[in-house]
PDB file of C-alpha atoms in Angstrom:
ATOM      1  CA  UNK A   1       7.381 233.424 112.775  1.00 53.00           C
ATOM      2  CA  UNK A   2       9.418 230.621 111.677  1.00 84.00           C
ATOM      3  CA  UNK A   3      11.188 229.768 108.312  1.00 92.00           C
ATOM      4  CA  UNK A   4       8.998 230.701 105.410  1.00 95.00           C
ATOM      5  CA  UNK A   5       8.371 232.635 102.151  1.00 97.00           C
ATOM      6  CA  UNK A   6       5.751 235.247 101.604  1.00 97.00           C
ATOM      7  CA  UNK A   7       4.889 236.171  97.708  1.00 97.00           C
ATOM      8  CA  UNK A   8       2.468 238.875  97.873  1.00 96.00           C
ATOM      9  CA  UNK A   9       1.294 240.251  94.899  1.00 94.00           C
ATOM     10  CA  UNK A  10      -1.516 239.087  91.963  1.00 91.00           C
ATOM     11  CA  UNK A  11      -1.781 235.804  94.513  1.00 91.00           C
ATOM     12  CA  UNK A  12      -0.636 235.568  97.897  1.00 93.00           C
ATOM     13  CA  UNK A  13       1.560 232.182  98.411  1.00 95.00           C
ATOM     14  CA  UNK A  14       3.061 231.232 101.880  1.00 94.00           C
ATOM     15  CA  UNK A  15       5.888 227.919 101.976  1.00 95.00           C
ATOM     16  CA  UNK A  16       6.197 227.352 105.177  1.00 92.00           C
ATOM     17  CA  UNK A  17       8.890 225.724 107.023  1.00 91.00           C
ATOM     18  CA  UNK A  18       7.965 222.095 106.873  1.00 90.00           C
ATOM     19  CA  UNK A  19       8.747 222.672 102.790  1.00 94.00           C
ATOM     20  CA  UNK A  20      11.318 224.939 102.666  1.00 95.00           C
ATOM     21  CA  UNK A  21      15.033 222.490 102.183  1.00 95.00           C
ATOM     22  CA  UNK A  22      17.279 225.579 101.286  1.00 96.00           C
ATOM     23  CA  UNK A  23      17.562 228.953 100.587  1.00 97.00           C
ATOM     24  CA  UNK A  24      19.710 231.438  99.107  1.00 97.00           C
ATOM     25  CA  UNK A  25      20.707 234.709  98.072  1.00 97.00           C
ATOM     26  CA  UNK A  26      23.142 235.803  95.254  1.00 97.00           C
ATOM     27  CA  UNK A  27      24.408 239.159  93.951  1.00 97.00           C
ATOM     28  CA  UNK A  28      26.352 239.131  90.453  1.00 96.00           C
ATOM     29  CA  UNK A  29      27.819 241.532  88.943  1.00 96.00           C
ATOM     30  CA  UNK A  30      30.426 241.286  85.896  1.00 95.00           C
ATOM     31  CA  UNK A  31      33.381 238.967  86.146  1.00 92.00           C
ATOM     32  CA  UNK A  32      35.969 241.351  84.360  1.00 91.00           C
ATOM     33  CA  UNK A  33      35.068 244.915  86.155  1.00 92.00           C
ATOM     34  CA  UNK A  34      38.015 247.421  87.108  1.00 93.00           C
ATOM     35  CA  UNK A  35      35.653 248.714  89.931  1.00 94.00           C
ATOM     36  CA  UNK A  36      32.091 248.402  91.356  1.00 94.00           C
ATOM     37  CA  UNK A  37      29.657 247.324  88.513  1.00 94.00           C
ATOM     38  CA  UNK A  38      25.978 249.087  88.463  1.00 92.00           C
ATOM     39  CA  UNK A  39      25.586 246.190  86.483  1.00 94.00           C
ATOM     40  CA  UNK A  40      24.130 244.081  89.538  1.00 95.00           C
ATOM     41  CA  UNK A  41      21.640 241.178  89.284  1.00 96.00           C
ATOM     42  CA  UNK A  42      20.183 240.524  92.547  1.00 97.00           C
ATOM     43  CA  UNK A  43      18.716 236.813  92.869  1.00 97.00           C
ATOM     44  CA  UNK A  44      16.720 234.722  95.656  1.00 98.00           C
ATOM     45  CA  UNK A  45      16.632 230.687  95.269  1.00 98.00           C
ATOM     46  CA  UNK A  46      14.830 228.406  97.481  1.00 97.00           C
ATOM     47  CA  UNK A  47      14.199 224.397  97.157  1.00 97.00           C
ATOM     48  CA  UNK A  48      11.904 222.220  98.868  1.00 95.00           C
ATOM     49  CA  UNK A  49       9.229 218.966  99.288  1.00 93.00           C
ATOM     50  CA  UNK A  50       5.907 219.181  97.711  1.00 94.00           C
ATOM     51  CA  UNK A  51       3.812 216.811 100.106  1.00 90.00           C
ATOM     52  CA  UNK A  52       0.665 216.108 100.376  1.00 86.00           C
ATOM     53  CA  UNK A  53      -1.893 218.515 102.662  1.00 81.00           C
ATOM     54  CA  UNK A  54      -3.327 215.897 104.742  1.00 81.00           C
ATOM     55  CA  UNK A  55      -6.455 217.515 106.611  1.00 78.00           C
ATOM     56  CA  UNK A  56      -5.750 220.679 105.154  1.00 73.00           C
ATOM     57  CA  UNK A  57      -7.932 223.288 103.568  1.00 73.00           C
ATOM     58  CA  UNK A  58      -5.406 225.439 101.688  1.00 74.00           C
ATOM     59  CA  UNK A  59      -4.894 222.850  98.952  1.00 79.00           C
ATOM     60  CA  UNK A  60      -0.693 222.436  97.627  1.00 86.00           C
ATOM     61  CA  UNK A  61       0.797 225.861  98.013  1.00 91.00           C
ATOM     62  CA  UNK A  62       3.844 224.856  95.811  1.00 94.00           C
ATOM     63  CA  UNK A  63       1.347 224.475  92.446  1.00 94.00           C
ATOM     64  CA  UNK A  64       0.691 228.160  93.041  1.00 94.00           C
ATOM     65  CA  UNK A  65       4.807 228.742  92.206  1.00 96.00           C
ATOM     66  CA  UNK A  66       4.769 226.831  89.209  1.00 96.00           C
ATOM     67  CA  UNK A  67       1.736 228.781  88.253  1.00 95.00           C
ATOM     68  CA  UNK A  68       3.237 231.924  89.078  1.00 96.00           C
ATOM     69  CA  UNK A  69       6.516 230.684  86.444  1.00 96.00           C
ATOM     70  CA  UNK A  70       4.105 230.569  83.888  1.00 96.00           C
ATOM     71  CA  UNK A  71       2.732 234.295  83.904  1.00 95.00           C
ATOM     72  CA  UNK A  72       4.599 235.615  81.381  1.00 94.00           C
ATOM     73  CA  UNK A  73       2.767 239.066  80.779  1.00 93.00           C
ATOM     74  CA  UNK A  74       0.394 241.317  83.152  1.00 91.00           C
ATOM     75  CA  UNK A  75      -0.145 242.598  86.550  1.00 91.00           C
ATOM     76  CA  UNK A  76       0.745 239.031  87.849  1.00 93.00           C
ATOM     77  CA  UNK A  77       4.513 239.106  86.411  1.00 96.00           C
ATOM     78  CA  UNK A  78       6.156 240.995  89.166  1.00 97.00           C
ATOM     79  CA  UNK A  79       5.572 240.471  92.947  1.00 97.00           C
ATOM     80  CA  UNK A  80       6.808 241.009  96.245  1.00 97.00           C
ATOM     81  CA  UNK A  81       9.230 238.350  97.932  1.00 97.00           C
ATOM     82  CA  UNK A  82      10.042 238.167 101.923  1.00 97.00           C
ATOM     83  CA  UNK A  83      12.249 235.315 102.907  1.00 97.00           C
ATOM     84  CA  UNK A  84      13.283 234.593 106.247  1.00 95.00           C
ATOM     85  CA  UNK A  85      15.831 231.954 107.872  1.00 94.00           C
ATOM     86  CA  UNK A  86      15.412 231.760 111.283  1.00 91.00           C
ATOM     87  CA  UNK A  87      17.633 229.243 113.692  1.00 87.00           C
ATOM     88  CA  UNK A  88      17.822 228.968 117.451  1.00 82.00           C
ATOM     89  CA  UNK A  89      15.526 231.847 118.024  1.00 83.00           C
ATOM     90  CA  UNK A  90      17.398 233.705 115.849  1.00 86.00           C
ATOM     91  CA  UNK A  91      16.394 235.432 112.453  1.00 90.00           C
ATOM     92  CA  UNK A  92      19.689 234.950 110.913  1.00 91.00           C
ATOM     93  CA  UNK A  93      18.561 236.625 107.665  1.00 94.00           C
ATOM     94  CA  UNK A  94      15.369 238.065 106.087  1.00 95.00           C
ATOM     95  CA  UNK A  95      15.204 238.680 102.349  1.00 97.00           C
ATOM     96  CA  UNK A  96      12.927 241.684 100.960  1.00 97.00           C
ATOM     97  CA  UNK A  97      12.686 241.891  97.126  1.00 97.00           C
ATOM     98  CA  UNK A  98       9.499 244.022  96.401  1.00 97.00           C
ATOM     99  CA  UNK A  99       9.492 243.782  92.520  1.00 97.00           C
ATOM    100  CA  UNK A 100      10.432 240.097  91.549  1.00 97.00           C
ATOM    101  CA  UNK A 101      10.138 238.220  88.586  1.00 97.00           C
ATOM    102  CA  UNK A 102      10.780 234.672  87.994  1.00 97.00           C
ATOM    103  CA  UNK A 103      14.413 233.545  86.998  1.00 96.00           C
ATOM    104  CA  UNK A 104      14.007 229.770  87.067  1.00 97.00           C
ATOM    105  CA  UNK A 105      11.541 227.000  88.098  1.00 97.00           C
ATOM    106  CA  UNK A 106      12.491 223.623  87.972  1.00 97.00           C
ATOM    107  CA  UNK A 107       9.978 220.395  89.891  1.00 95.00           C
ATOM    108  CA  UNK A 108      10.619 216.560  90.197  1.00 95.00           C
ATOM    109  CA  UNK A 109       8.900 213.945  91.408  1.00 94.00           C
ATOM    110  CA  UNK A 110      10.122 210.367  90.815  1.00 90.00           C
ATOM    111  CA  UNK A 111       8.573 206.720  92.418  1.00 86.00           C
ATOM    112  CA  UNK A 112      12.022 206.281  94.351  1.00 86.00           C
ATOM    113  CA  UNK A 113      11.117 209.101  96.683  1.00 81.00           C
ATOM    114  CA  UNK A 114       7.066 209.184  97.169  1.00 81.00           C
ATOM    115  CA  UNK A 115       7.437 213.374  97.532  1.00 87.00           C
ATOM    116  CA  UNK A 116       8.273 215.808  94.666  1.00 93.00           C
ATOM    117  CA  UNK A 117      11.003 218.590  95.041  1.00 95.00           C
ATOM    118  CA  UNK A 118      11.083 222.149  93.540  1.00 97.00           C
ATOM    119  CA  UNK A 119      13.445 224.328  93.267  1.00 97.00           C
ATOM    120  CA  UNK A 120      12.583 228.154  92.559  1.00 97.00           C
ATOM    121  CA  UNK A 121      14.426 231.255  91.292  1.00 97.00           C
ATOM    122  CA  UNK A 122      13.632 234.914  91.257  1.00 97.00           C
ATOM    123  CA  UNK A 123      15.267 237.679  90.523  1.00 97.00           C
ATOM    124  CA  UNK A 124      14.675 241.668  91.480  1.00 97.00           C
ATOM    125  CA  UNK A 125      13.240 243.995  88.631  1.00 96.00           C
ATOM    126  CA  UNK A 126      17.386 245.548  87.828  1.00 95.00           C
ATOM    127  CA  UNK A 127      15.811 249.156  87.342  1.00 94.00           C
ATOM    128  CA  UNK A 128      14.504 248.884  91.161  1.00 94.00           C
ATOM    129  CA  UNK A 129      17.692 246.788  92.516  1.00 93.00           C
ATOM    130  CA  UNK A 130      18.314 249.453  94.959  1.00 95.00           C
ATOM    131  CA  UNK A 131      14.876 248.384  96.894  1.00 96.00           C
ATOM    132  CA  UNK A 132      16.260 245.211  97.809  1.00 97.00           C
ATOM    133  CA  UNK A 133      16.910 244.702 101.652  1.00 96.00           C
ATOM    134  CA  UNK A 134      19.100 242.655 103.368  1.00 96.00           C
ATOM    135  CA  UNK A 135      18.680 242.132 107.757  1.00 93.00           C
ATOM    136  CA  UNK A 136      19.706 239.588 110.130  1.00 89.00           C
ATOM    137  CA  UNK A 137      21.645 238.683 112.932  1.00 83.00           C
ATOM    138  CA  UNK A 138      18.677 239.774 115.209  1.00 82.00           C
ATOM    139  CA  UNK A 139      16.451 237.702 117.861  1.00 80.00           C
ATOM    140  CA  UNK A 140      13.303 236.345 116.632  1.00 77.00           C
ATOM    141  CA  UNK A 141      10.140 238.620 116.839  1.00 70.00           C
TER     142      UNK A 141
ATOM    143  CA  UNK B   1      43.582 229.829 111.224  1.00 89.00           C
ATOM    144  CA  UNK B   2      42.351 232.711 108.884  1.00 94.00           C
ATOM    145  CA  UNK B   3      40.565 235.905 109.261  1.00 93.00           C
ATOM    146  CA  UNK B   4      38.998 238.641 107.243  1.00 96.00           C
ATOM    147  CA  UNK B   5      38.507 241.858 108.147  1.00 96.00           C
ATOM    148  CA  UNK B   6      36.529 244.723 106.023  1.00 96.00           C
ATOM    149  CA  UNK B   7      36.800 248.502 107.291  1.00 96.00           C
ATOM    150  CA  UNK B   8      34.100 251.259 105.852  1.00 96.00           C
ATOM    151  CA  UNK B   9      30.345 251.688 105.622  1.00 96.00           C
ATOM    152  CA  UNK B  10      29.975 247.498 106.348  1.00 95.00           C
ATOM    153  CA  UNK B  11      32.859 247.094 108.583  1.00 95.00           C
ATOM    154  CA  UNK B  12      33.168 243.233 109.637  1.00 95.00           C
ATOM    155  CA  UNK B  13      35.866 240.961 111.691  1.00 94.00           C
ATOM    156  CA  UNK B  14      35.404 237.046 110.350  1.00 94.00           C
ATOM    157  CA  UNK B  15      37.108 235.017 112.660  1.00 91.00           C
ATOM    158  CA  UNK B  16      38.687 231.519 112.488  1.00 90.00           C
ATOM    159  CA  UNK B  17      35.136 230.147 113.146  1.00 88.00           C
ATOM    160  CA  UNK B  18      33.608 231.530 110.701  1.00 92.00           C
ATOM    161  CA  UNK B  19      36.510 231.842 107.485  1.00 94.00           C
ATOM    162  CA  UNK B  20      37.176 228.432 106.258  1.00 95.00           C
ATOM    163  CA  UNK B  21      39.309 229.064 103.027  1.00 95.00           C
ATOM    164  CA  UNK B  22      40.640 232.151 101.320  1.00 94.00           C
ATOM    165  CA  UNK B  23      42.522 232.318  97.384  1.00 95.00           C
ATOM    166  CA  UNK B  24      44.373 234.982  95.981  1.00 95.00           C
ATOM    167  CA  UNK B  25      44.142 235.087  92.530  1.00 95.00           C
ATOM    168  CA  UNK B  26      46.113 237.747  90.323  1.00 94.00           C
ATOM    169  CA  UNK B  27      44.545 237.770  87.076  1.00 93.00           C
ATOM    170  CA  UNK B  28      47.072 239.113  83.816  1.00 93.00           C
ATOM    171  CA  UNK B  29      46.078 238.625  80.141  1.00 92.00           C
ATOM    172  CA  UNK B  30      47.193 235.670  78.643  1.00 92.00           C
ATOM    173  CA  UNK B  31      47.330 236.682  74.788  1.00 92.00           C
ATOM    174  CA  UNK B  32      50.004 239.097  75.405  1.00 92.00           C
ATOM    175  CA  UNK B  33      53.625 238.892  74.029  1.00 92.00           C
ATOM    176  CA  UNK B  34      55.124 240.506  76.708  1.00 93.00           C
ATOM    177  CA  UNK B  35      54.119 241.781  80.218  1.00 92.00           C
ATOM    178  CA  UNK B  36      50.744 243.718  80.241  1.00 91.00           C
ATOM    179  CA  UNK B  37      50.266 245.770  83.239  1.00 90.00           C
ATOM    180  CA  UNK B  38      46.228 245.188  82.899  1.00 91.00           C
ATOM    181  CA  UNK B  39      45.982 243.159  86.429  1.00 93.00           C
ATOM    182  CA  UNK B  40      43.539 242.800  88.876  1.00 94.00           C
ATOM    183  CA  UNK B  41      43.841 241.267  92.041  1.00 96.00           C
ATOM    184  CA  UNK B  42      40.970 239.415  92.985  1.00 96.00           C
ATOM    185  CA  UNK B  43      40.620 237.554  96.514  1.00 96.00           C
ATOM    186  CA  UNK B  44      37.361 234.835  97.211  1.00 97.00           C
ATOM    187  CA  UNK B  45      36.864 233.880 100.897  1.00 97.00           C
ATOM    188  CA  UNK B  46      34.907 231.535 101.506  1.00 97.00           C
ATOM    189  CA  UNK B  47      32.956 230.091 104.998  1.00 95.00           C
ATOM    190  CA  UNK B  48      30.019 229.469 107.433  1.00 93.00           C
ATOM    191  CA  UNK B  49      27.230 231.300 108.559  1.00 92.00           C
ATOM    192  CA  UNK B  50      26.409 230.580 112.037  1.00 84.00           C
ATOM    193  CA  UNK B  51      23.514 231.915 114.475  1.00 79.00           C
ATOM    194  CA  UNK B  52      23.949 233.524 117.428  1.00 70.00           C
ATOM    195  CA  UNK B  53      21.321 231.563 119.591  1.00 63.00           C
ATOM    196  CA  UNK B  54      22.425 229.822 123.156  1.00 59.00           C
ATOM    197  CA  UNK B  55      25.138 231.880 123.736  1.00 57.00           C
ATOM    198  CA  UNK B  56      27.037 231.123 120.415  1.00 58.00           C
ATOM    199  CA  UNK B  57      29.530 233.129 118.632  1.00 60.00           C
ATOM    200  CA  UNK B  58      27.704 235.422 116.623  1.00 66.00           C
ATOM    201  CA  UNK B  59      29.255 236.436 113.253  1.00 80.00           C
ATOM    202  CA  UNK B  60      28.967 239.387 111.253  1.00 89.00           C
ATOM    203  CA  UNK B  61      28.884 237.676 107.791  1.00 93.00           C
ATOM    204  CA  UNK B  62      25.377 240.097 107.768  1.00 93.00           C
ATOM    205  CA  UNK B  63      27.598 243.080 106.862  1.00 94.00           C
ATOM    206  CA  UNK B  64      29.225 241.269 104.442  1.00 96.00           C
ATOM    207  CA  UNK B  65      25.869 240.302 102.442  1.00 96.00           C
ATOM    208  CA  UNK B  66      24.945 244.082 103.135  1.00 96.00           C
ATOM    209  CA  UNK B  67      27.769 245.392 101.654  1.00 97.00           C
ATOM    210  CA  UNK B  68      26.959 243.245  98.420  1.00 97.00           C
ATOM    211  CA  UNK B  69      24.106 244.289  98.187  1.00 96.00           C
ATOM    212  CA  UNK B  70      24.556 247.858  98.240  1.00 96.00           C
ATOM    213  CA  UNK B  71      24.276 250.418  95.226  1.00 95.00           C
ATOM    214  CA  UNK B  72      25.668 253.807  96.458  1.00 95.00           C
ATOM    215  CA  UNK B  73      29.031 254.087  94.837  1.00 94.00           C
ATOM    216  CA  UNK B  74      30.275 256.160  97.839  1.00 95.00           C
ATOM    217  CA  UNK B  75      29.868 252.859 100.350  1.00 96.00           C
ATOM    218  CA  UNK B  76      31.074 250.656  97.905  1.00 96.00           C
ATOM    219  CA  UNK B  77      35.006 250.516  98.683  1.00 97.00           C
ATOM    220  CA  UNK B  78      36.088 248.700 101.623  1.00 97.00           C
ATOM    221  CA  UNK B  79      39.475 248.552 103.251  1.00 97.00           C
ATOM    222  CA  UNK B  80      39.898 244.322 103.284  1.00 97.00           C
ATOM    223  CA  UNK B  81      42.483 242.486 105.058  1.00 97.00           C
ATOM    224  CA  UNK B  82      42.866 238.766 105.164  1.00 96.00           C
ATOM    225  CA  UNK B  83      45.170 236.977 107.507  1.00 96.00           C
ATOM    226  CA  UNK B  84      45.963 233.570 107.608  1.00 95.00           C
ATOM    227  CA  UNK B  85      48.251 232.505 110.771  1.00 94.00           C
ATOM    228  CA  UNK B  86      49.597 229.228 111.477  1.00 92.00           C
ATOM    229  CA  UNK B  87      52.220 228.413 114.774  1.00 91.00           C
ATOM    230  CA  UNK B  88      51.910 231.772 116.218  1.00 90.00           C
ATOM    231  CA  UNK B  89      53.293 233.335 112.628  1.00 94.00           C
ATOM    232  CA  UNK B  90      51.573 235.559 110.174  1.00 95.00           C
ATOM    233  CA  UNK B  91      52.103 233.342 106.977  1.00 94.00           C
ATOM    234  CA  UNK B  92      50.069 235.894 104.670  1.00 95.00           C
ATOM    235  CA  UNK B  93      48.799 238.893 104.917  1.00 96.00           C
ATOM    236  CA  UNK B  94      46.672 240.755 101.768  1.00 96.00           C
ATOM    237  CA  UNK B  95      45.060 243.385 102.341  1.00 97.00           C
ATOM    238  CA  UNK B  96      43.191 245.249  99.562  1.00 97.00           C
ATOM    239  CA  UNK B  97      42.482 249.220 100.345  1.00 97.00           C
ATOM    240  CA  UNK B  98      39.870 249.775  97.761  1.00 97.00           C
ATOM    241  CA  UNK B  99      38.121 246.441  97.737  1.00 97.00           C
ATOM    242  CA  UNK B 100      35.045 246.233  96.074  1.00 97.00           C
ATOM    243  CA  UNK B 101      32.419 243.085  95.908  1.00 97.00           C
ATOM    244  CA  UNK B 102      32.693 241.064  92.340  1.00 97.00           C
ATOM    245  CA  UNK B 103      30.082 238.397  93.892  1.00 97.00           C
ATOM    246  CA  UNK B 104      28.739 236.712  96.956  1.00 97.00           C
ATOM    247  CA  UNK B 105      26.272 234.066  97.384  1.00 97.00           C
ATOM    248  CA  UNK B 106      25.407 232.496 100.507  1.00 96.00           C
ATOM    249  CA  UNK B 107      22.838 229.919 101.357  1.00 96.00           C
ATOM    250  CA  UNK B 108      20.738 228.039 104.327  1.00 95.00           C
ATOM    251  CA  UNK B 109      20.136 224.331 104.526  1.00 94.00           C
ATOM    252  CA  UNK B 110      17.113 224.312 106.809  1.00 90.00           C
ATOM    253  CA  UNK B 111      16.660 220.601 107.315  1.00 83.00           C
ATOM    254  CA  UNK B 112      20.695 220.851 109.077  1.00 82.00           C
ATOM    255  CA  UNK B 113      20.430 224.391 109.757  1.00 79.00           C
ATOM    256  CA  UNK B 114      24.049 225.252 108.288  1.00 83.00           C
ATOM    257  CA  UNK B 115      24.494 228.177 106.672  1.00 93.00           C
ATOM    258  CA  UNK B 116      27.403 229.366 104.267  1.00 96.00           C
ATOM    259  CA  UNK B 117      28.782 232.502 101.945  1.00 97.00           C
ATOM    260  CA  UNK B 118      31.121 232.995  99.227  1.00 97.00           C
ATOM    261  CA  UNK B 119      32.531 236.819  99.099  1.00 97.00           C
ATOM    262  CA  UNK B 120      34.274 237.633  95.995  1.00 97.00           C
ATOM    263  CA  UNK B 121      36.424 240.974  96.193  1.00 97.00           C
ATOM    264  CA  UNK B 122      38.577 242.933  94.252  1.00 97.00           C
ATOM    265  CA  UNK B 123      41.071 245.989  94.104  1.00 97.00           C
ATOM    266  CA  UNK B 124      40.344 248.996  92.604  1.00 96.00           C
ATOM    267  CA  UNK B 125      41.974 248.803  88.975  1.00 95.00           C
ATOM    268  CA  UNK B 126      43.135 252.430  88.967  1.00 94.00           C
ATOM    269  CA  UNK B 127      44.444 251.611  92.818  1.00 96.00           C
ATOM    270  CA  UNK B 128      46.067 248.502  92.375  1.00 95.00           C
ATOM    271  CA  UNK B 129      49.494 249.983  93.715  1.00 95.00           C
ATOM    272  CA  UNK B 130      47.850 249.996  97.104  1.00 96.00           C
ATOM    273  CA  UNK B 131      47.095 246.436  97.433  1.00 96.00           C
ATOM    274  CA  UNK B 132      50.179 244.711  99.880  1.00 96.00           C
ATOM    275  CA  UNK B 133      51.325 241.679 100.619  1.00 95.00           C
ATOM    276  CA  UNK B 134      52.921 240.847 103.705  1.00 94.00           C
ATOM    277  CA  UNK B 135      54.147 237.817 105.562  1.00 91.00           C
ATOM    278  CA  UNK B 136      56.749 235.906 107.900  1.00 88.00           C
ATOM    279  CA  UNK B 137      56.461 237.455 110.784  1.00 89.00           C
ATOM    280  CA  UNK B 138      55.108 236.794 114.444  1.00 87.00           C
ATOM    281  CA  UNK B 139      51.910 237.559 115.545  1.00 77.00           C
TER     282      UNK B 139
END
């Protein structure tokens, strides 16, 4: 177990750590609430490289993500997310969003740098926002 | 150095490692013609997320993403202090009784492996006489 995110769902798509740049997690809720919104969006964001799969079977895993962006209807809209940052033998967080949809997909690839870069949002299904999990600050199974 | 401190269902204790920065920010209406007593006190703190591997300081900014994160309204209030001490002298002390979490992001560059959060918090409206501001004193 290293670094990586697992998209189960209508396609299964692994990024692995030699991709992954940065990740995130956000919760927002609305700016101008007297007390705690239900109003909650819960998002994930990673970025990363698209390079090339040199020997490799498996083909370029980060197509499969802009692929996924462009379901817009059907089983293959909502899937399940597990992110995990691990560092020093340490899983400092892991993400669990088991009904996500796409927020945001962005790639680039430009002469001046010889790999493209993604970046990728998604955002938890707000009628099942109460399934989303939050760990960390464990040792590395 | 500053610290933040969270008491309830996602109790946490950020040390100076791990708090960088901290604002205040009271927030009044501005198209009023005379003092409206609609204000919220709203306090962002901002700093690193660090692992606990070779013997490190671990941190408990885990709690803090937890508490975020959670939906029952009965875990959603936290008792919040931040302190922020400089020559042996409490400068500022705010503490908010019935805090309760506007926003927080936090993120993970891999490549450097340096993590970091942004906690945005604020009083209860209907409990705003609680929140208290102290400072000047020693430690």
């Amino acid at each position: 177990m290293a670094t990586k995110v697992s998209i189960t769902g209508a396609e299964n798509i692994e990024i692995g750590e030699k991709i992954i740049t940065e990740m995130g997690f956000k919760v927002v809720t609305p700016e101008d609430s007297n007390a705690r919104s239900t109003d909650v969006s819960k998002i994930f964001w990673f970025k990363g490289r698209i390079i090339p799969q040199i020997g490799g079977t498996e083909g370029e895993p980060v197509s499969k993500l802009h692929q996924w962006s462009m379901v817009k209807t059907g089983a293959g809209v909502y899937r399940a997310v597990t992110a995990e940052y691990q560092a020093d033998s340490n899983t400092v967080r892991r993400y669990n969003f088991p009904k996500a949809y796409v927020l945001d997909y962005d790639e680039t690839f430009s002469d001046l740098e010889g790999t493209g870069t993604f970046h990728m949002e998604i955002c938890e299904k707000k009628d099942e926002n109460t399934k989303v999990m939050v760990e960390g600050g464990f040792a590395a199974e | 150095m500053y610290d933040l401190k969270a008491e309830g269902a996602f109790a946490f204790a950020l040390s100076e490692e791990t708090v960088e920065r901290f604002e205040s920010k009271i927030d009044i209406p501005k198209n009023t013609d005379g003092r409206a007593v609609d204000t919220a006190a709203t306090m962002t703190v901002t700093g690193k997320i660090r692992s606990a591997g070779d013997g490190g300081v671990a941190d408990s900014t885990i709690q803090a993403a937890q508490w975020a994160n959670n939906m029952d309204d009965s875990k959603a209030y936290q008792n919040t202090t931040a302190t922020a001490t400089a020559a042996g002298q409490v400068l500022r002390r705010t503490i908010l009784p019935n805090a309760f979490v506007v926003g927080y992001s936090e993120s993970f560059n891999v490549a450097s492996g340096v993590g970091s959060f942004e906690l945005k918090v604020r009083q209860k409206k209907d409990l705003l006489e609680g929140y208290q501001i102290e400072g000047g004193f020693g430690l």
